[in-house]
C-alpha cells in the first residue's frame, strides 16, 4: 500500500477534503468537529499517488483515508479511522493508523 499512497499530517488547507472523505466513509461527526481536529493537528491523511488507479479510470478524491488521534498521557488514542469507498480494501486504514501512532 505504501507504494500507492502518500501519508502526511493534515493541514488547515486540507480541511474540506478531509471532511469530504469522512462524509463519504460514513463518519458521524459534524463538519465543524472534523475541521476542529484538523486545525488542532490531530488528523493524518492519505492521498493516492497519481490520483487515478489506472488509465481510463476517473481520478480518485483528493483524500482517500483519514485517522484522527490524540496523544494522552503518552499514549495514542484513536478517535476515528475512515477510508473513502473508492479506496477500501487497499490498506489505507492501516497506513493512516500507523502514521498516527508514529
mmCIF file with all atom_site columns, C-alpha atoms in Angstrom:
data_model
loop_
_atom_site.group_PDB
_atom_site.id
_atom_site.type_symbol
_atom_site.label_atom_id
_atom_site.label_alt_id
_atom_site.label_comp_id
_atom_site.label_asym_id
_atom_site.label_entity_id
_atom_site.label_seq_id
_atom_site.pdbx_PDB_ins_code
_atom_site.Cartn_x
_atom_site.Cartn_y
_atom_site.Cartn_z
_atom_site.occupancy
_atom_site.B_iso_or_equiv
_atom_site.pdbx_formal_charge
_atom_site.auth_seq_id
_atom_site.auth_comp_id
_atom_site.auth_asym_id
_atom_site.auth_atom_id
_atom_site.pdbx_PDB_model_num
ATOM 1   C CA . UNK A 1 1   ? 0.000   0.000  0.000   1.00 0.00 ? 1   UNK A CA 1
ATOM 2   C CA . UNK A 1 2   ? 2.757   2.492  0.801   1.00 0.00 ? 2   UNK A CA 1
ATOM 3   C CA . UNK A 1 3   ? 3.839   2.429  -2.849  1.00 0.00 ? 3   UNK A CA 1
ATOM 4   C CA . UNK A 1 4   ? 0.440   3.724  -3.938  1.00 0.00 ? 4   UNK A CA 1
ATOM 5   C CA . UNK A 1 5   ? -0.394  6.316  -1.262  1.00 0.00 ? 5   UNK A CA 1
ATOM 6   C CA . UNK A 1 6   ? 1.192   9.365  0.329   1.00 0.00 ? 6   UNK A CA 1
ATOM 7   C CA . UNK A 1 7   ? 0.503   9.778  4.061   1.00 0.00 ? 7   UNK A CA 1
ATOM 8   C CA . UNK A 1 8   ? 1.033   13.014 5.959   1.00 0.00 ? 8   UNK A CA 1
ATOM 9   C CA . UNK A 1 9   ? -0.380  15.256 8.657   1.00 0.00 ? 9   UNK A CA 1
ATOM 10  C CA . UNK A 1 10  ? -3.438  17.205 7.545   1.00 0.00 ? 10  UNK A CA 1
ATOM 11  C CA . UNK A 1 11  ? -3.178  20.984 7.410   1.00 0.00 ? 11  UNK A CA 1
ATOM 12  C CA . UNK A 1 12  ? -5.847  23.653 7.606   1.00 0.00 ? 12  UNK A CA 1
ATOM 13  C CA . UNK A 1 13  ? -5.936  23.798 3.796   1.00 0.00 ? 13  UNK A CA 1
ATOM 14  C CA . UNK A 1 14  ? -6.910  20.096 3.741   1.00 0.00 ? 14  UNK A CA 1
ATOM 15  C CA . UNK A 1 15  ? -9.977  20.512 5.973   1.00 0.00 ? 15  UNK A CA 1
ATOM 16  C CA . UNK A 1 16  ? -12.588 20.484 3.194   1.00 0.00 ? 16  UNK A CA 1
ATOM 17  C CA . UNK A 1 17  ? -11.084 17.363 1.585   1.00 0.00 ? 17  UNK A CA 1
ATOM 18  C CA . UNK A 1 18  ? -10.818 15.587 4.948   1.00 0.00 ? 18  UNK A CA 1
ATOM 19  C CA . UNK A 1 19  ? -14.482 16.433 5.626   1.00 0.00 ? 19  UNK A CA 1
ATOM 20  C CA . UNK A 1 20  ? -15.476 15.092 2.192   1.00 0.00 ? 20  UNK A CA 1
ATOM 21  C CA . UNK A 1 21  ? -13.629 11.819 2.838   1.00 0.00 ? 21  UNK A CA 1
ATOM 22  C CA . UNK A 1 22  ? -15.173 11.473 6.297   1.00 0.00 ? 22  UNK A CA 1
ATOM 23  C CA . UNK A 1 23  ? -18.670 12.074 4.912   1.00 0.00 ? 23  UNK A CA 1
ATOM 24  C CA . UNK A 1 24  ? -18.207 9.557  2.099   1.00 0.00 ? 24  UNK A CA 1
ATOM 25  C CA . UNK A 1 25  ? -16.962 6.988  4.622   1.00 0.00 ? 25  UNK A CA 1
ATOM 26  C CA . UNK A 1 26  ? -19.990 7.466  6.869   1.00 0.00 ? 26  UNK A CA 1
ATOM 27  C CA . UNK A 1 27  ? -18.304 9.247  9.767   1.00 0.00 ? 27  UNK A CA 1
ATOM 28  C CA . UNK A 1 28  ? -20.989 10.686 12.017  1.00 0.00 ? 28  UNK A CA 1
ATOM 29  C CA . UNK A 1 29  ? -19.045 13.750 13.114  1.00 0.00 ? 29  UNK A CA 1
ATOM 30  C CA . UNK A 1 30  ? -20.160 17.242 12.145  1.00 0.00 ? 30  UNK A CA 1
ATOM 31  C CA . UNK A 1 31  ? -18.082 19.196 9.647   1.00 0.00 ? 31  UNK A CA 1
ATOM 32  C CA . UNK A 1 32  ? -17.116 21.557 12.490  1.00 0.00 ? 32  UNK A CA 1
ATOM 33  C CA . UNK A 1 33  ? -15.841 18.662 14.629  1.00 0.00 ? 33  UNK A CA 1
ATOM 34  C CA . UNK A 1 34  ? -13.708 17.284 11.804  1.00 0.00 ? 34  UNK A CA 1
ATOM 35  C CA . UNK A 1 35  ? -12.357 20.744 10.942  1.00 0.00 ? 35  UNK A CA 1
ATOM 36  C CA . UNK A 1 36  ? -11.505 21.397 14.600  1.00 0.00 ? 36  UNK A CA 1
ATOM 37  C CA . UNK A 1 37  ? -9.423  18.208 14.818  1.00 0.00 ? 37  UNK A CA 1
ATOM 38  C CA . UNK A 1 38  ? -7.636  19.105 11.571  1.00 0.00 ? 38  UNK A CA 1
ATOM 39  C CA . UNK A 1 39  ? -6.837  22.582 12.914  1.00 0.00 ? 39  UNK A CA 1
ATOM 40  C CA . UNK A 1 40  ? -5.553  21.087 16.182  1.00 0.00 ? 40  UNK A CA 1
ATOM 41  C CA . UNK A 1 41  ? -3.145  18.873 14.226  1.00 0.00 ? 41  UNK A CA 1
ATOM 42  C CA . UNK A 1 42  ? -4.821  15.614 15.245  1.00 0.00 ? 42  UNK A CA 1
ATOM 43  C CA . UNK A 1 43  ? -5.505  14.225 11.750  1.00 0.00 ? 43  UNK A CA 1
ATOM 44  C CA . UNK A 1 44  ? -3.338  12.170 9.411   1.00 0.00 ? 44  UNK A CA 1
ATOM 45  C CA . UNK A 1 45  ? -4.482  11.749 5.810   1.00 0.00 ? 45  UNK A CA 1
ATOM 46  C CA . UNK A 1 46  ? -3.698  9.596  2.796   1.00 0.00 ? 46  UNK A CA 1
ATOM 47  C CA . UNK A 1 47  ? -3.791  10.620 -0.842  1.00 0.00 ? 47  UNK A CA 1
ATOM 48  C CA . UNK A 1 48  ? -3.452  8.333  -3.831  1.00 0.00 ? 48  UNK A CA 1
ATOM 49  C CA . UNK A 1 49  ? -0.221  8.814  -5.755  1.00 0.00 ? 49  UNK A CA 1
ATOM 50  C CA . UNK A 1 50  ? -1.156  9.871  -9.264  1.00 0.00 ? 50  UNK A CA 1
ATOM 51  C CA . UNK A 1 51  ? -4.816  10.354 -8.160  1.00 0.00 ? 51  UNK A CA 1
ATOM 52  C CA . UNK A 1 52  ? -6.171  7.722  -10.586 1.00 0.00 ? 52  UNK A CA 1
ATOM 53  C CA . UNK A 1 53  ? -5.995  3.954  -10.186 1.00 0.00 ? 53  UNK A CA 1
ATOM 54  C CA . UNK A 1 54  ? -5.271  3.092  -13.796 1.00 0.00 ? 54  UNK A CA 1
ATOM 55  C CA . UNK A 1 55  ? -5.563  4.874  -17.085 1.00 0.00 ? 55  UNK A CA 1
ATOM 56  C CA . UNK A 1 56  ? -9.140  5.300  -18.149 1.00 0.00 ? 56  UNK A CA 1
ATOM 57  C CA . UNK A 1 57  ? -10.483 5.424  -14.589 1.00 0.00 ? 57  UNK A CA 1
ATOM 58  C CA . UNK A 1 58  ? -11.720 8.680  -13.095 1.00 0.00 ? 58  UNK A CA 1
ATOM 59  C CA . UNK A 1 59  ? -9.362  10.401 -10.668 1.00 0.00 ? 59  UNK A CA 1
ATOM 60  C CA . UNK A 1 60  ? -9.793  9.416  -7.047  1.00 0.00 ? 60  UNK A CA 1
ATOM 61  C CA . UNK A 1 61  ? -10.816 12.007 -4.456  1.00 0.00 ? 61  UNK A CA 1
ATOM 62  C CA . UNK A 1 62  ? -8.008  14.202 -3.085  1.00 0.00 ? 62  UNK A CA 1
ATOM 63  C CA . UNK A 1 63  ? -8.136  12.472 0.334   1.00 0.00 ? 63  UNK A CA 1
ATOM 64  C CA . UNK A 1 64  ? -8.849  8.729  0.482   1.00 0.00 ? 64  UNK A CA 1
ATOM 65  C CA . UNK A 1 65  ? -8.125  7.979  4.132   1.00 0.00 ? 65  UNK A CA 1
ATOM 66  C CA . UNK A 1 66  ? -8.014  9.755  7.479   1.00 0.00 ? 66  UNK A CA 1
ATOM 67  C CA . UNK A 1 67  ? -7.165  8.932  11.066  1.00 0.00 ? 67  UNK A CA 1
ATOM 68  C CA . UNK A 1 68  ? -7.955  11.249 13.952  1.00 0.00 ? 68  UNK A CA 1
ATOM 69  C CA . UNK A 1 69  ? -5.941  10.552 17.094  1.00 0.00 ? 69  UNK A CA 1
ATOM 70  C CA . UNK A 1 70  ? -4.982  12.249 20.336  1.00 0.00 ? 70  UNK A CA 1
ATOM 71  C CA . UNK A 1 71  ? -1.900  11.673 22.435  1.00 0.00 ? 71  UNK A CA 1
ATOM 72  C CA . UNK A 1 72  ? -2.954  11.469 26.087  1.00 0.00 ? 72  UNK A CA 1
ATOM 73  C CA . UNK A 1 73  ? -0.523  10.634 28.897  1.00 0.00 ? 73  UNK A CA 1
ATOM 74  C CA . UNK A 1 74  ? 1.998   9.373  26.353  1.00 0.00 ? 74  UNK A CA 1
ATOM 75  C CA . UNK A 1 75  ? -0.450  7.019  24.653  1.00 0.00 ? 75  UNK A CA 1
ATOM 76  C CA . UNK A 1 76  ? -2.152  7.369  21.277  1.00 0.00 ? 76  UNK A CA 1
ATOM 77  C CA . UNK A 1 77  ? -5.943  7.273  21.392  1.00 0.00 ? 77  UNK A CA 1
ATOM 78  C CA . UNK A 1 78  ? -7.555  6.610  18.019  1.00 0.00 ? 78  UNK A CA 1
ATOM 79  C CA . UNK A 1 79  ? -10.806 8.536  17.724  1.00 0.00 ? 79  UNK A CA 1
ATOM 80  C CA . UNK A 1 80  ? -11.760 7.766  14.129  1.00 0.00 ? 80  UNK A CA 1
ATOM 81  C CA . UNK A 1 81  ? -10.452 5.968  11.064  1.00 0.00 ? 81  UNK A CA 1
ATOM 82  C CA . UNK A 1 82  ? -12.162 6.497  7.733   1.00 0.00 ? 82  UNK A CA 1
ATOM 83  C CA . UNK A 1 83  ? -11.452 5.203  4.245   1.00 0.00 ? 83  UNK A CA 1
ATOM 84  C CA . UNK A 1 84  ? -13.166 6.609  1.179   1.00 0.00 ? 84  UNK A CA 1
ATOM 85  C CA . UNK A 1 85  ? -15.257 3.889  -0.530  1.00 0.00 ? 85  UNK A CA 1
ATOM 86  C CA . UNK A 1 86  ? -13.100 4.204  -3.667  1.00 0.00 ? 86  UNK A CA 1
ATOM 87  C CA . UNK A 1 87  ? -10.002 3.123  -1.710  1.00 0.00 ? 87  UNK A CA 1
ATOM 88  C CA . UNK A 1 88  ? -11.336 0.394  0.551   1.00 0.00 ? 88  UNK A CA 1
ATOM 89  C CA . UNK A 1 89  ? -9.521  -2.969 0.837   1.00 0.00 ? 89  UNK A CA 1
ATOM 90  C CA . UNK A 1 90  ? -6.243  -1.366 -0.280  1.00 0.00 ? 90  UNK A CA 1
ATOM 91  C CA . UNK A 1 91  ? -4.520  -0.919 3.086   1.00 0.00 ? 91  UNK A CA 1
ATOM 92  C CA . UNK A 1 92  ? -5.246  2.783  3.515   1.00 0.00 ? 92  UNK A CA 1
ATOM 93  C CA . UNK A 1 93  ? -6.671  2.410  7.025   1.00 0.00 ? 93  UNK A CA 1
ATOM 94  C CA . UNK A 1 94  ? -3.585  0.637  8.262   1.00 0.00 ? 94  UNK A CA 1
ATOM 95  C CA . UNK A 1 95  ? -1.318  3.269  6.725   1.00 0.00 ? 95  UNK A CA 1
ATOM 96  C CA . UNK A 1 96  ? -3.042  6.196  8.420   1.00 0.00 ? 96  UNK A CA 1
ATOM 97  C CA . UNK A 1 97  ? -3.267  4.396  11.783  1.00 0.00 ? 97  UNK A CA 1
ATOM 98  C CA . UNK A 1 98  ? 0.450   3.539  11.700  1.00 0.00 ? 98  UNK A CA 1
ATOM 99  C CA . UNK A 1 99  ? 1.297   7.122  10.769  1.00 0.00 ? 99  UNK A CA 1
ATOM 100 C CA . UNK A 1 100 ? -0.874  8.475  13.589  1.00 0.00 ? 100 UNK A CA 1
ATOM 101 C CA . UNK A 1 101 ? 0.940   6.203  16.058  1.00 0.00 ? 101 UNK A CA 1
ATOM 102 C CA . UNK A 1 102 ? 4.416   7.335  14.952  1.00 0.00 ? 102 UNK A CA 1
#
